[in-house]
Structure formats: C-alpha cells, structure tokens
Short mmCIF file of C-alpha atoms and ligand atoms in Angstrom, two decimals:
data_model
loop_
_atom_site.label_atom_id
_atom_site.label_comp_id
_atom_site.label_asym_id
_atom_site.label_seq_id
_atom_site.Cartn_x
_atom_site.Cartn_y
_atom_site.Cartn_z
CA UNK A 1 125.14 137.11 93.83
CA UNK A 2 124.62 134.28 91.32
CA UNK A 3 121.30 134.06 89.53
CA UNK A 4 120.21 130.74 88.04
CA UNK A 5 117.41 130.98 85.48
CA UNK A 6 115.63 127.66 85.12
CA UNK A 7 113.50 127.07 82.06
CA UNK A 8 110.45 125.67 83.90
CA UNK A 9 109.29 124.92 87.46
CA UNK A 10 110.21 121.25 86.93
CA UNK A 11 113.57 121.92 85.25
CA UNK A 12 115.59 119.32 87.13
CA UNK A 13 118.33 119.10 84.49
CA UNK A 14 118.78 122.90 84.63
CA UNK A 15 119.03 122.80 88.41
CA UNK A 16 121.45 119.87 88.36
CA UNK A 17 123.81 121.47 85.80
CA UNK A 18 123.92 124.79 87.66
CA UNK A 19 124.13 123.19 91.11
CA UNK A 20 127.12 121.05 90.11
CA UNK A 21 129.02 124.05 88.79
CA UNK A 22 128.16 126.21 91.80
CA UNK A 23 129.14 123.42 94.24
CA UNK A 24 132.40 122.78 92.38
CA UNK A 25 133.26 126.44 92.99
CA UNK A 26 132.11 126.11 96.59
CA UNK A 27 129.56 128.91 96.23
CA UNK A 28 127.61 129.60 99.42
CA UNK A 29 123.82 128.87 99.19
CA UNK A 30 123.12 132.39 100.47
CA UNK A 31 124.81 133.81 97.36
CA UNK A 32 122.47 132.12 94.88
CA UNK A 33 119.05 133.13 93.58
CA UNK A 34 117.06 130.39 91.86
CA UNK A 35 114.36 131.64 89.52
CA UNK A 36 112.04 130.30 86.85
CA UNK A 37 112.53 132.08 83.51
CA UNK A 38 115.11 134.71 82.76
CA UNK A 39 113.12 137.96 83.19
CA UNK A 40 115.12 139.40 86.00
CA UNK A 41 118.63 138.33 85.04
CA UNK A 42 121.47 140.85 85.10
CA UNK A 43 119.61 143.11 87.49
CA UNK A 44 121.65 144.42 90.39
CA UNK A 45 124.84 143.05 88.86
CA UNK A 46 123.80 139.38 89.26
CA UNK A 47 126.03 136.81 87.59
CA UNK A 48 125.17 133.54 85.87
CA UNK A 49 126.57 130.32 87.41
CA UNK A 50 130.35 129.95 87.03
CA UNK A 51 131.85 127.69 84.32
CA UNK A 52 132.59 123.94 84.71
CA UNK A 53 135.59 122.91 86.83
CA UNK A 54 136.40 119.39 85.62
CA UNK A 55 139.12 119.00 88.26
CA UNK A 56 136.48 119.51 90.99
CA UNK A 57 133.91 117.11 89.48
CA UNK A 58 132.28 114.81 92.04
CA UNK A 59 129.69 112.06 92.11
CA UNK A 60 126.58 111.85 94.25
CA UNK A 61 124.63 108.80 95.42
CA UNK A 62 121.85 107.60 93.13
CA UNK A 63 119.44 108.00 96.07
CA UNK A 64 120.08 111.76 96.07
CA UNK A 65 119.50 112.07 92.33
CA UNK A 66 116.17 110.25 92.65
CA UNK A 67 115.16 112.30 95.67
CA UNK A 68 116.14 115.59 94.02
CA UNK A 69 114.36 114.71 90.82
CA UNK A 70 111.13 114.19 92.74
CA UNK A 71 111.48 117.08 95.23
CA UNK A 72 112.17 119.47 92.32
CA UNK A 73 108.54 119.01 91.31
CA UNK A 74 107.23 120.45 94.58
CA UNK A 75 105.64 123.88 94.51
CA UNK A 76 107.70 125.21 97.44
CA UNK A 77 109.90 128.05 96.11
CA UNK A 78 112.77 127.07 98.42
CA UNK A 79 113.11 123.55 96.96
CA UNK A 80 116.07 124.37 94.69
CA UNK A 81 117.98 126.07 97.52
CA UNK A 82 117.33 123.16 99.91
CA UNK A 83 118.54 120.64 97.36
CA UNK A 84 121.65 122.70 96.70
CA UNK A 85 122.40 122.81 100.40
CA UNK A 86 122.07 119.02 100.62
CA UNK A 87 124.31 118.66 97.58
CA UNK A 88 127.02 120.65 99.35
CA UNK A 89 126.65 118.47 102.42
CA UNK A 90 127.05 115.35 100.36
CA UNK A 91 130.30 116.80 98.98
CA UNK A 92 131.71 117.57 102.38
CA UNK A 93 130.21 114.95 104.69
CA UNK A 94 130.37 111.20 104.31
CA UNK A 95 127.02 109.49 104.81
CA UNK A 96 125.08 112.76 104.46
CA UNK A 97 122.28 110.84 102.75
CA UNK A 98 122.05 108.38 105.64
CA UNK A 99 121.66 111.00 108.34
CA UNK A 100 118.01 110.37 109.16
CA UNK A 101 118.12 112.96 111.97
CA UNK A 102 119.06 115.77 109.57
CA UNK A 103 116.18 118.33 109.51
CA UNK A 104 117.29 119.34 106.01
CA UNK A 105 117.10 115.81 104.65
CA UNK A 106 113.79 115.24 106.41
CA UNK A 107 112.35 118.44 104.90
CA UNK A 108 113.44 117.38 101.39
CA UNK A 109 112.04 113.94 101.99
CA UNK A 110 108.69 115.48 102.94
CA UNK A 111 108.67 117.50 99.73
CA UNK A 112 109.33 114.34 97.72
CA UNK A 113 106.60 112.44 99.56
CA UNK A 114 104.07 115.17 98.84
CA UNK A 115 105.03 115.05 95.16
CA UNK A 116 104.67 111.27 95.03
CA UNK A 117 101.25 111.52 96.65
CA UNK A 118 100.20 114.13 94.13
CA UNK A 119 101.42 111.96 91.25
CA UNK A 120 99.44 109.06 92.62
CA UNK A 121 96.32 111.24 92.92
CA UNK A 122 96.63 112.38 89.34
CA UNK A 123 96.87 108.75 88.20
CA UNK A 124 93.90 107.77 90.32
CA UNK A 125 91.58 110.74 89.79
CA UNK A 126 91.98 111.79 86.17
CA UNK A 127 88.68 110.99 84.41
CA UNK A 128 88.46 111.32 80.65
CA UNK A 129 85.32 112.49 78.92
CA UNK A 130 84.61 111.78 75.31
CA UNK A 131 84.72 114.66 72.79
CA UNK A 132 83.82 113.95 69.17
CA UNK A 133 86.36 115.25 66.64
CA UNK A 134 86.60 114.89 62.87
CA UNK A 135 89.30 112.16 63.22
CA UNK A 136 87.27 110.24 65.82
CA UNK A 137 86.81 110.58 69.56
CA UNK A 138 89.24 112.42 71.76
CA UNK A 139 89.12 111.86 75.51
CA UNK A 140 89.69 114.98 77.50
CA UNK A 141 90.30 115.31 81.25
CA UNK A 142 90.66 118.29 83.56
CA UNK A 143 93.01 118.03 86.53
CA UNK A 144 94.41 120.49 89.10
CA UNK A 145 97.64 119.14 90.57
CA UNK A 146 99.15 120.55 93.74
CA UNK A 147 102.66 120.39 92.34
CA UNK A 148 104.54 120.51 89.03
CA UNK A 149 103.94 116.86 88.27
CA UNK A 150 102.13 116.88 84.94
CA UNK A 151 105.14 116.42 82.65
CA UNK A 152 106.67 113.82 84.99
CA UNK A 153 103.39 111.85 84.93
CA UNK A 154 102.97 112.01 81.14
CA UNK A 155 104.76 108.69 80.52
CA UNK A 156 102.29 106.89 82.76
CA UNK A 157 99.28 108.11 80.79
CA UNK A 158 100.95 107.39 77.45
CA UNK A 159 101.66 103.79 78.51
CA UNK A 160 98.28 103.33 80.17
CA UNK A 161 96.15 104.81 77.38
CA UNK A 162 98.36 104.16 74.36
CA UNK A 163 95.58 103.39 71.94
CA UNK A 164 93.34 106.33 72.90
CA UNK A 165 93.60 109.90 71.66
CA UNK A 166 93.54 111.98 74.79
CA UNK A 167 94.26 115.38 76.31
CA UNK A 168 94.88 116.24 79.92
CA UNK A 169 94.25 119.91 80.66
CA UNK A 170 95.70 121.54 83.75
CA UNK A 171 96.07 125.20 84.72
CA UNK A 172 99.81 125.12 84.05
CA UNK A 173 100.26 122.80 81.11
CA UNK A 174 98.27 120.60 78.71
CA UNK A 175 99.25 117.23 77.36
CA UNK A 176 97.92 115.93 74.04
CA UNK A 177 98.43 112.34 72.85
CA UNK A 178 97.38 111.31 69.35
CA UNK A 179 98.27 107.62 69.61
CA UNK A 180 101.77 108.29 68.35
CA UNK A 181 103.16 111.61 69.58
CA UNK A 182 102.87 113.49 72.82
CA UNK A 183 102.58 117.25 72.53
CA UNK A 184 102.54 119.90 75.20
CA UNK A 185 100.33 122.93 75.12
CA UNK A 186 99.73 125.90 77.41
CA UNK A 187 97.62 125.75 80.56
CA UNK A 188 93.86 125.66 80.24
CA UNK A 189 90.78 126.32 82.34
CA UNK A 190 88.11 123.95 83.58
CA UNK A 191 85.63 125.25 81.02
CA UNK A 192 87.85 123.98 78.20
CA UNK A 193 87.13 120.38 79.19
CA UNK A 194 83.74 118.66 78.57
CA UNK A 195 81.65 118.26 81.73
CA UNK A 196 80.08 114.83 81.09
CA UNK A 197 79.72 112.07 78.58
CA UNK A 198 77.72 108.84 78.02
CA UNK A 199 80.45 106.66 79.55
CA UNK A 200 79.80 108.20 82.98
CA UNK A 201 76.80 105.99 83.66
CA UNK A 202 78.97 102.90 83.14
CA UNK A 203 81.69 104.28 85.36
CA UNK A 204 79.22 105.09 88.13
CA UNK A 205 77.81 101.56 87.95
CA UNK A 206 81.31 100.12 88.19
CA UNK A 207 82.20 102.32 91.15
CA UNK A 208 79.04 101.39 93.03
CA UNK A 209 79.82 97.72 92.39
CA UNK A 210 83.37 97.89 93.76
CA UNK A 211 82.57 100.23 96.69
CA UNK A 212 83.41 98.36 99.85
CA UNK A 213 81.70 99.75 102.93
CA UNK A 214 83.90 97.62 105.21
CA UNK A 215 86.87 99.72 104.08
CA UNK A 216 85.15 103.04 104.47
CA UNK A 217 86.96 105.52 106.67
CA UNK A 218 85.56 108.93 105.89
CA UNK A 219 88.68 110.77 107.13
CA UNK A 220 91.01 108.57 105.14
CA UNK A 221 88.72 108.79 102.18
CA UNK A 222 88.86 112.56 102.26
CA UNK A 223 92.64 112.54 102.54
CA UNK A 224 92.89 110.10 99.66
CA UNK A 225 90.20 111.69 97.58
CA UNK A 226 90.07 115.35 98.65
CA UNK A 227 86.89 117.17 97.70
CA UNK A 228 88.72 119.28 95.15
CA UNK A 229 88.94 116.18 92.91
CA UNK A 230 85.27 115.29 93.33
CA UNK A 231 84.24 117.86 90.73
CA UNK A 232 86.11 115.87 88.10
CA UNK A 233 84.89 112.44 89.17
CA UNK A 234 81.61 111.14 87.83
CA UNK A 235 81.41 108.63 90.70
CA UNK A 236 81.65 111.47 93.25
CA UNK A 237 77.91 112.04 92.77
CA UNK A 238 77.39 108.61 94.37
CA UNK A 239 79.68 109.14 97.34
CA UNK A 240 77.20 110.83 99.75
CA UNK A 241 74.61 108.09 99.35
CA UNK A 242 77.17 105.27 99.53
CA UNK A 243 78.79 106.82 102.56
CA UNK A 244 75.41 107.32 104.28
CA UNK A 245 74.52 103.68 103.73
CA UNK A 246 77.90 102.47 104.92
CA UNK A 247 77.82 104.72 107.99
CA UNK A 248 74.42 103.38 108.97
CA UNK A 249 75.77 99.81 108.73
CA UNK A 250 78.94 100.80 110.63
CA UNK A 251 76.85 102.40 113.41
CA UNK A 252 74.92 99.15 113.75
CA UNK A 253 78.18 97.19 113.94
CA UNK A 254 79.63 99.53 116.56
CA UNK A 255 76.48 99.17 118.66
CA UNK A 256 76.82 95.40 118.52
CA UNK A 257 80.55 95.26 119.29
CA UNK A 258 82.01 95.82 122.78
CA UNK A 259 84.85 98.29 122.42
CA UNK A 260 87.59 99.79 124.48
CA UNK A 261 86.62 103.35 125.39
CA UNK A 262 90.22 104.48 124.97
CA UNK A 263 90.87 106.10 121.64
CA UNK A 264 94.54 105.10 121.93
CA UNK A 265 93.83 101.43 122.53
CA UNK A 266 96.42 99.06 120.94
CA UNK A 267 93.82 98.04 118.32
CA UNK A 268 93.23 101.62 117.23
CA UNK A 269 96.97 102.27 117.19
CA UNK A 270 97.52 99.24 114.97
CA UNK A 271 94.85 100.47 112.59
CA UNK A 272 96.48 103.87 112.45
CA UNK A 273 99.92 102.36 111.89
CA UNK A 274 98.46 100.22 109.10
CA UNK A 275 96.82 103.30 107.52
CA UNK A 276 100.12 105.17 107.63
CA UNK A 277 101.91 102.23 106.06
CA UNK A 278 99.32 101.91 103.31
CA UNK A 279 99.46 105.67 102.61
CA UNK A 280 103.23 105.45 102.33
CA UNK A 281 103.01 102.48 99.99
CA UNK A 282 100.75 104.53 97.70
CA UNK A 283 103.77 106.58 96.69
CA UNK A 284 106.26 103.71 96.50
CA UNK A 285 108.89 103.83 93.78
CA UNK A 286 111.19 101.11 95.14
CA UNK A 287 111.03 99.22 91.88
CA UNK A 288 109.99 100.14 88.32
CA UNK A 289 106.57 98.47 88.52
CA UNK A 290 104.86 101.60 89.82
CA UNK A 291 105.41 103.29 86.47
CA UNK A 292 102.86 101.36 84.42
CA UNK A 293 100.31 100.38 87.04
CA UNK A 294 97.36 102.52 88.05
CA UNK A 295 97.92 102.38 91.78
CA UNK A 296 99.43 100.46 94.68
CA UNK A 297 97.15 97.62 95.76
CA UNK A 298 97.76 97.24 99.45
CA UNK A 299 96.51 94.39 101.61
CA UNK A 300 93.14 94.53 103.35
CA UNK A 301 91.40 92.85 106.24
CA UNK A 302 91.49 93.04 110.05
CA UNK A 303 94.87 94.22 111.35
CA UNK A 304 94.68 91.58 114.07
CA UNK A 305 93.75 88.75 111.70
CA UNK A 306 95.06 85.32 112.78
CA UNK A 307 95.40 84.30 109.15
CA UNK A 308 97.14 86.07 106.24
CA UNK A 309 96.85 85.07 102.62
CA UNK A 310 99.62 86.28 100.32
CA UNK A 311 99.04 86.21 96.56
CA UNK A 312 101.39 87.07 93.76
CA UNK A 313 100.39 90.52 92.52
CA UNK A 314 97.22 92.44 91.59
CA UNK A 315 95.74 91.66 88.20
CA UNK A 316 94.08 93.92 85.66
CA UNK A 317 90.81 94.28 87.60
CA UNK A 318 92.48 94.73 90.97
CA UNK A 319 94.67 97.44 89.46
CA UNK A 320 91.58 99.40 88.46
CA UNK A 321 89.43 98.58 91.49
CA UNK A 322 92.15 99.34 94.06
CA UNK A 323 91.58 96.11 96.01
CA UNK A 324 93.34 92.73 96.11
CA UNK A 325 91.65 89.53 94.90
CA UNK A 326 88.53 90.97 93.22
CA UNK A 327 89.15 89.70 89.67
CA UNK A 328 88.44 86.20 88.30
CA UNK A 329 91.14 84.55 90.46
CA UNK A 330 89.79 86.42 93.50
CA UNK A 331 86.27 85.18 92.81
CA UNK A 332 87.50 81.60 92.55
CA UNK A 333 89.43 82.15 95.75
CA UNK A 334 86.26 83.35 97.52
CA UNK A 335 84.32 80.30 96.31
CA UNK A 336 87.07 77.96 97.52
CA UNK A 337 87.16 79.70 100.92
CA UNK A 338 83.38 79.32 101.18
CA UNK A 339 83.59 75.65 100.27
CA UNK A 340 86.33 75.16 102.87
CA UNK A 341 84.38 77.03 105.56
CA UNK A 342 87.00 79.76 105.95
CA UNK A 343 85.68 83.27 106.55
CA UNK A 344 87.59 85.72 104.34
CA UNK A 345 86.43 88.57 106.60
CA UNK A 346 88.61 87.11 109.38
CA UNK A 347 91.70 86.99 107.19
CA UNK A 348 94.11 89.66 105.93
CA UNK A 349 94.64 89.34 102.19
CA UNK A 350 97.59 90.85 100.42
CA UNK A 351 100.09 90.28 97.62
CA UNK A 352 103.83 89.74 97.44
CA UNK A 353 104.07 92.53 94.89
CA UNK A 354 101.76 95.52 95.16
CA UNK A 355 101.77 96.85 91.59
CA UNK A 356 100.33 95.16 88.51
CA UNK A 357 103.14 93.97 86.24
CA UNK A 358 101.94 93.57 82.70
CA UNK A 359 102.72 93.88 79.06
CA UNK A 360 100.44 95.74 76.72
CA UNK A 361 99.19 93.91 73.65
CA UNK A 362 96.85 96.16 71.71
CA UNK A 363 94.15 97.17 74.17
CA UNK A 364 94.84 94.27 76.52
CA UNK A 365 97.15 94.26 79.48
CA UNK A 366 98.71 90.84 79.83
CA UNK A 367 99.94 89.66 83.23
CA UNK A 368 103.66 89.17 83.65
CA UNK A 369 105.28 87.36 86.55
CA UNK A 370 107.34 89.67 88.78
CA UNK A 371 111.05 88.87 88.82
CA UNK A 372 113.14 88.09 91.89
CA UNK A 373 114.36 91.69 92.20
CA UNK A 374 110.81 93.07 92.19
CA UNK A 375 109.69 90.50 94.73
CA UNK A 376 112.65 91.41 96.92
CA UNK A 377 111.98 95.16 96.59
CA UNK A 378 108.34 94.71 97.55
CA UNK A 379 109.13 92.29 100.36
CA UNK A 380 109.78 95.34 102.45
CA UNK A 381 106.06 96.17 102.45
CA UNK A 382 105.00 92.58 103.06
CA UNK A 383 107.33 92.34 106.04
CA UNK A 384 105.84 95.55 107.50
CA UNK A 385 102.30 94.23 106.97
CA UNK A 386 103.12 90.92 108.63
CA UNK A 387 104.84 92.58 111.57
CA UNK A 388 101.73 94.72 112.16
CA UNK A 389 99.15 91.94 111.75
CA UNK A 390 101.25 89.25 113.48
CA UNK A 391 99.17 86.32 112.26
CA UNK A 392 99.42 82.78 113.54
CA UNK A 393 99.30 81.38 110.01
CA UNK A 394 100.50 82.70 106.70
CA UNK A 395 99.38 81.08 103.47
CA UNK A 396 101.48 81.68 100.35
CA UNK A 397 99.42 81.28 97.20
CA UNK A 398 101.80 80.31 94.41
CA UNK A 399 105.53 80.39 93.81
CA UNK A 400 106.00 84.18 93.92
CA UNK A 401 104.20 84.45 97.24
CA UNK A 402 106.18 81.47 98.59
CA UNK A 403 109.43 83.21 97.63
CA UNK A 404 108.31 86.36 99.41
CA UNK A 405 107.11 84.58 102.55
CA UNK A 406 109.94 82.03 102.87
CA UNK A 407 112.69 84.27 101.51
CA UNK A 408 113.81 81.70 98.93
CA UNK A 409 112.53 80.00 95.81
CA UNK A 410 110.67 76.71 96.43
CA UNK A 411 108.86 74.17 94.29
CA UNK A 412 105.14 74.23 95.07
CA UNK A 413 104.59 70.51 94.49
CA UNK A 414 107.31 69.64 97.04
CA UNK A 415 106.32 72.24 99.61
CA UNK A 416 102.54 72.27 99.66
CA UNK A 417 100.29 70.45 102.12
CA UNK A 418 102.41 70.71 105.27
CA UNK A 419 103.14 73.42 107.83
CA UNK A 420 106.50 75.20 107.71
CA UNK A 421 107.78 76.85 110.89
CA UNK A 422 109.11 80.34 110.30
CA UNK A 423 111.87 81.82 112.45
CA UNK A 424 109.43 83.96 114.44
CA UNK A 425 107.25 80.96 115.26
CA UNK A 426 104.57 81.72 112.66
CA UNK A 427 103.29 78.74 110.72
CA UNK A 428 103.50 79.06 106.95
CA UNK A 429 101.66 77.06 104.33
CA UNK A 430 102.29 76.98 100.62
CA UNK A 431 99.68 76.12 98.03
CA UNK A 432 98.78 77.03 94.47
CA UNK A 433 97.56 80.42 93.31
CA UNK A 434 93.88 80.38 92.30
CA UNK A 435 94.86 81.67 88.83
CA UNK A 436 96.66 78.35 88.31
CA UNK A 437 93.30 76.60 88.64
CA UNK A 438 91.75 78.99 86.12
CA UNK A 439 94.48 78.28 83.59
CA UNK A 440 94.19 74.47 83.66
CA UNK A 441 92.77 73.50 80.27
CA UNK A 442 91.53 70.02 81.24
CA UNK A 443 88.19 70.09 83.02
CA UNK A 444 88.68 66.91 85.04
CA UNK A 445 92.14 68.03 86.16
CA UNK A 446 90.72 71.43 87.07
CA UNK A 447 88.04 69.87 89.26
CA UNK A 448 90.59 67.59 90.90
CA UNK A 449 93.01 70.45 91.62
CA UNK A 450 90.22 72.67 92.87
CA UNK A 451 89.10 69.97 95.33
CA UNK A 452 92.69 69.63 96.55
CA UNK A 453 92.94 73.40 96.99
CA UNK A 454 89.69 73.46 98.99
CA UNK A 455 90.95 70.59 101.18
CA UNK A 456 94.15 72.51 101.90
CA UNK A 457 92.18 75.61 102.83
CA UNK A 458 89.96 73.52 105.08
CA UNK A 459 93.02 72.12 106.91
CA UNK A 460 94.44 75.62 107.26
CA UNK A 461 91.09 76.89 108.53
CA UNK A 462 91.01 74.14 111.15
CA UNK A 463 94.56 74.97 112.26
CA UNK A 464 93.55 78.60 112.57
CA UNK A 465 90.53 77.75 114.73
CA UNK A 466 92.67 75.52 116.91
CA UNK A 467 95.27 78.28 117.33
CA UNK A 468 92.82 81.07 118.29
S1 SF4 B 1 105.81 96.72 93.27
FE1 SF4 B 1 106.17 97.05 95.41
S2 SF4 B 1 108.28 97.75 95.57
FE2 SF4 B 1 107.67 97.94 93.43
S3 SF4 B 1 106.95 100.06 93.31
FE3 SF4 B 1 105.18 98.79 93.70
S4 SF4 B 1 104.92 98.83 95.93
FE4 SF4 B 1 106.97 99.57 95.46
#
C-alpha cells in the first residue's frame, strides 16, 4: 500500500507530484491511501510514492489540470482518489476528457462545480466590519466556506481590496492583508470577528435601494444566499420585510394575470432553464475576467421577451449591485427608452461580457474594454441566452456588443440605423452604447447624439410592436 501525505486539504501540487509518479509506475488506485498530514505514515508497512520515472513521463490536457485544481478544493475525502483514477484513464484512453457519459468525469465535474459555487458565495457574501487598531482601521470578516476555498480565493480579495487592511477569519484558516503582504493564520471562531460597525447602516440603505422585487424568487434566493450566510450579512436583517413586500406585490400580479395551470408549461420550463443557465454562469471561469470581478452579471428580463438589448460589460456599479445597466450608463439608457416609448420591462437586457473588466488606479476601478478573446469566450453565454429567449429583435449597444451579436467586428457609424438579418431570421440592430453619450465632452454634440439614439430606439420599438 502506498500512502501519500499531503500538506493541506487544498494541496494540489502535492497531489499532482505524487499522482504523476504513481501513474508512471502504473500503481492501482486501490493500492493508494491519500491523507492530509503525515501522522499515520509508515504504519502497517505503508510506503511513500515511488520515485520519478522520466522515461514514463506523460502530458495531460490543460482542461484536466484546471478541473483537478478546482475539484481538489472540495471537502469530499474521495476527491484525490477520483482524480487519480481519471488521470490513469487519460494515460490509457484517448479522449478520456471528452467522454461526457463517463460517471467518473461527471462526478469530478460536480465536485468542481460545487467548489466554484462556494468560491462565488465567498466573494459575494463576505462582509467586512471595521475594527480600530493603533495603525488605523482593520476590516474583519467572518466566513464559513463549505469547501477548502479560502487560500484559492485570497488573490481575489487582495486585488479587490488592495488599499484596505483586512482579515478574513474562517474556521480552518485566516487571511490577513496589510496593504502589502498577505499572511495566513490559524482558523478562528465567529466570536473573534466584530459583530457590527457604523458602515452597516450605509450598506443596508444601498441594499434596499438595489433590491429588485421583480427578480425575487424566494427558492432561488435561498439557494444563492443560504441562511447560513445571513448571520454575516448586515442587509439580511432587511430581507424578511423586503420579501414580504415583494410577495404581496407578486400575489397581486398573479391574481391579475391569466396563467396556465400546468406547472410544467413551456413558460415555466424556460424560466427554469434560464435559472439553471444563470446559476452555471455564476461559476464561470472560461476567461480570466472572473478573477478580479465581484460576480457574474447575467442578463435579466422576461425569458420570452421579443426584444433583447446587448451591452458591452457590467460597470463598477453593476459589478457590486449584481444587475446589468443600473449605473450611470444604465440610467441614461432608461431615460432614452422612456423618451422613445420603449418599455424596458418587456425587454431582456444583457451584456456581451458578463464580468467587469477593469484596472485598479488607487481606490478607483477603471473600465477596460474586453478584448476579442474575452468576447469570444463569453459569447457562449450570450448564445445560450438568445436561444432561450428567442427574440424577434436584438439590439447591440456599441462595438463590443456588435461583435458578439454579429460574430465579427463592425464599424458602428457604417452599421447603425438599419436592420441586419441574422442567419436564424432574427433582426439585429446596431447603435451606440449609452456610455458613449456620457463621454462626449461637447454639450451640443451630446444632445444631438442623444436625440439620434432616442430616434433609433423609437424605430426599434415600432418594429417590435409590428412584429408582436
Ligand atoms: S467574462 Fe464571461 S466567459 Fe469570462 S469568466 Fe466571465 S462569464 Fe465567463
């Protein structure tokens, strides 16, 4: 029996080194014990992993390395053994990573998905509370992850809160950032973190302001924000009253709307498919943009909307609020829709790229345009959204959105103002992004361009009415 002693529950490098040596010697998975720490080594005549065999070295697909790196963070004790088994399959079977029917691969994939979800939850639900210290304030948060994700998530918090001095305490491990160096400490208990601070009132006000009852699905909300996190969230104190208000309004809407009695009506199924898609997108790592952003900003609106607006990417405020088009450009967009007589509530609004790409300058996060590779990576999600919603008209706001919708780069000035027939029969329109109007320095030019934008939206609104 071979015993592999890993240094920590998330010791991917340790697993990889041992797994490669064991696989090169063709050691059977049943003959290996994976353990954290070295307490029990050499009992019962166990052996350490065999030495390197350079002549039997082999390469594995990048997709496996990424998958294994993520799945290693799962709490399931069998994760190392499962990954080793898959590694052996890759060695002996061509296309082992493409075998979507493989129960082993599916199981590993589920582990990785759970880890990605947990990482997303940590990013979304960590709330810092101020603690005065002799060198200034330190912001301390308490978080209880489901899996061994804290170290893997550290880079995100360092990039996101570079200028703050902060600590994140968890039962297994603590992270401490002093603005320059990241240190690890032992696990802590909830009582080690402060329970409230003066910033909470501001946060609660912000949460109440961005709370959107139209998006409220109590079940989905509980799966996205399980009650175990509520204890750490200042805004959780508001949830019951906000939910009660929203449910009363929803009940009134249901009473006023004729509905199919069947729970599996096509409409309900589309909503469920959309929810699944959005949940999946929350853990997306198809391109590097997920690393620095707070969360995936998925599209929103009716899943049977006849009209879809596609923007470029979420901005700073959208990244924090979790919704598309709520920042300054979104407000201008709403005003223009109003002026054009187009009801935003009847449209599905999304972005070509779902994570906020930015560069940090001091405390500010400055927007950066996504590159062609990022647009292409994220086009997968946009295509899924469009195939679910199946709109009659798609409006691309700006060059990035046009690239995503049309599949090629176009010049806005040459493309705007006329319908473009897509292969599937949908009608596409291209116009400027509202942020372009905000950036125009000349007031007269801004007013002129805004009027043109409103006129285009009016034409599109008329086409939509004619088509429905
Ligand atoms: S930007 Fe799009 S493709 Fe890239 S990680 Fe985010 S959701 Fe995935």
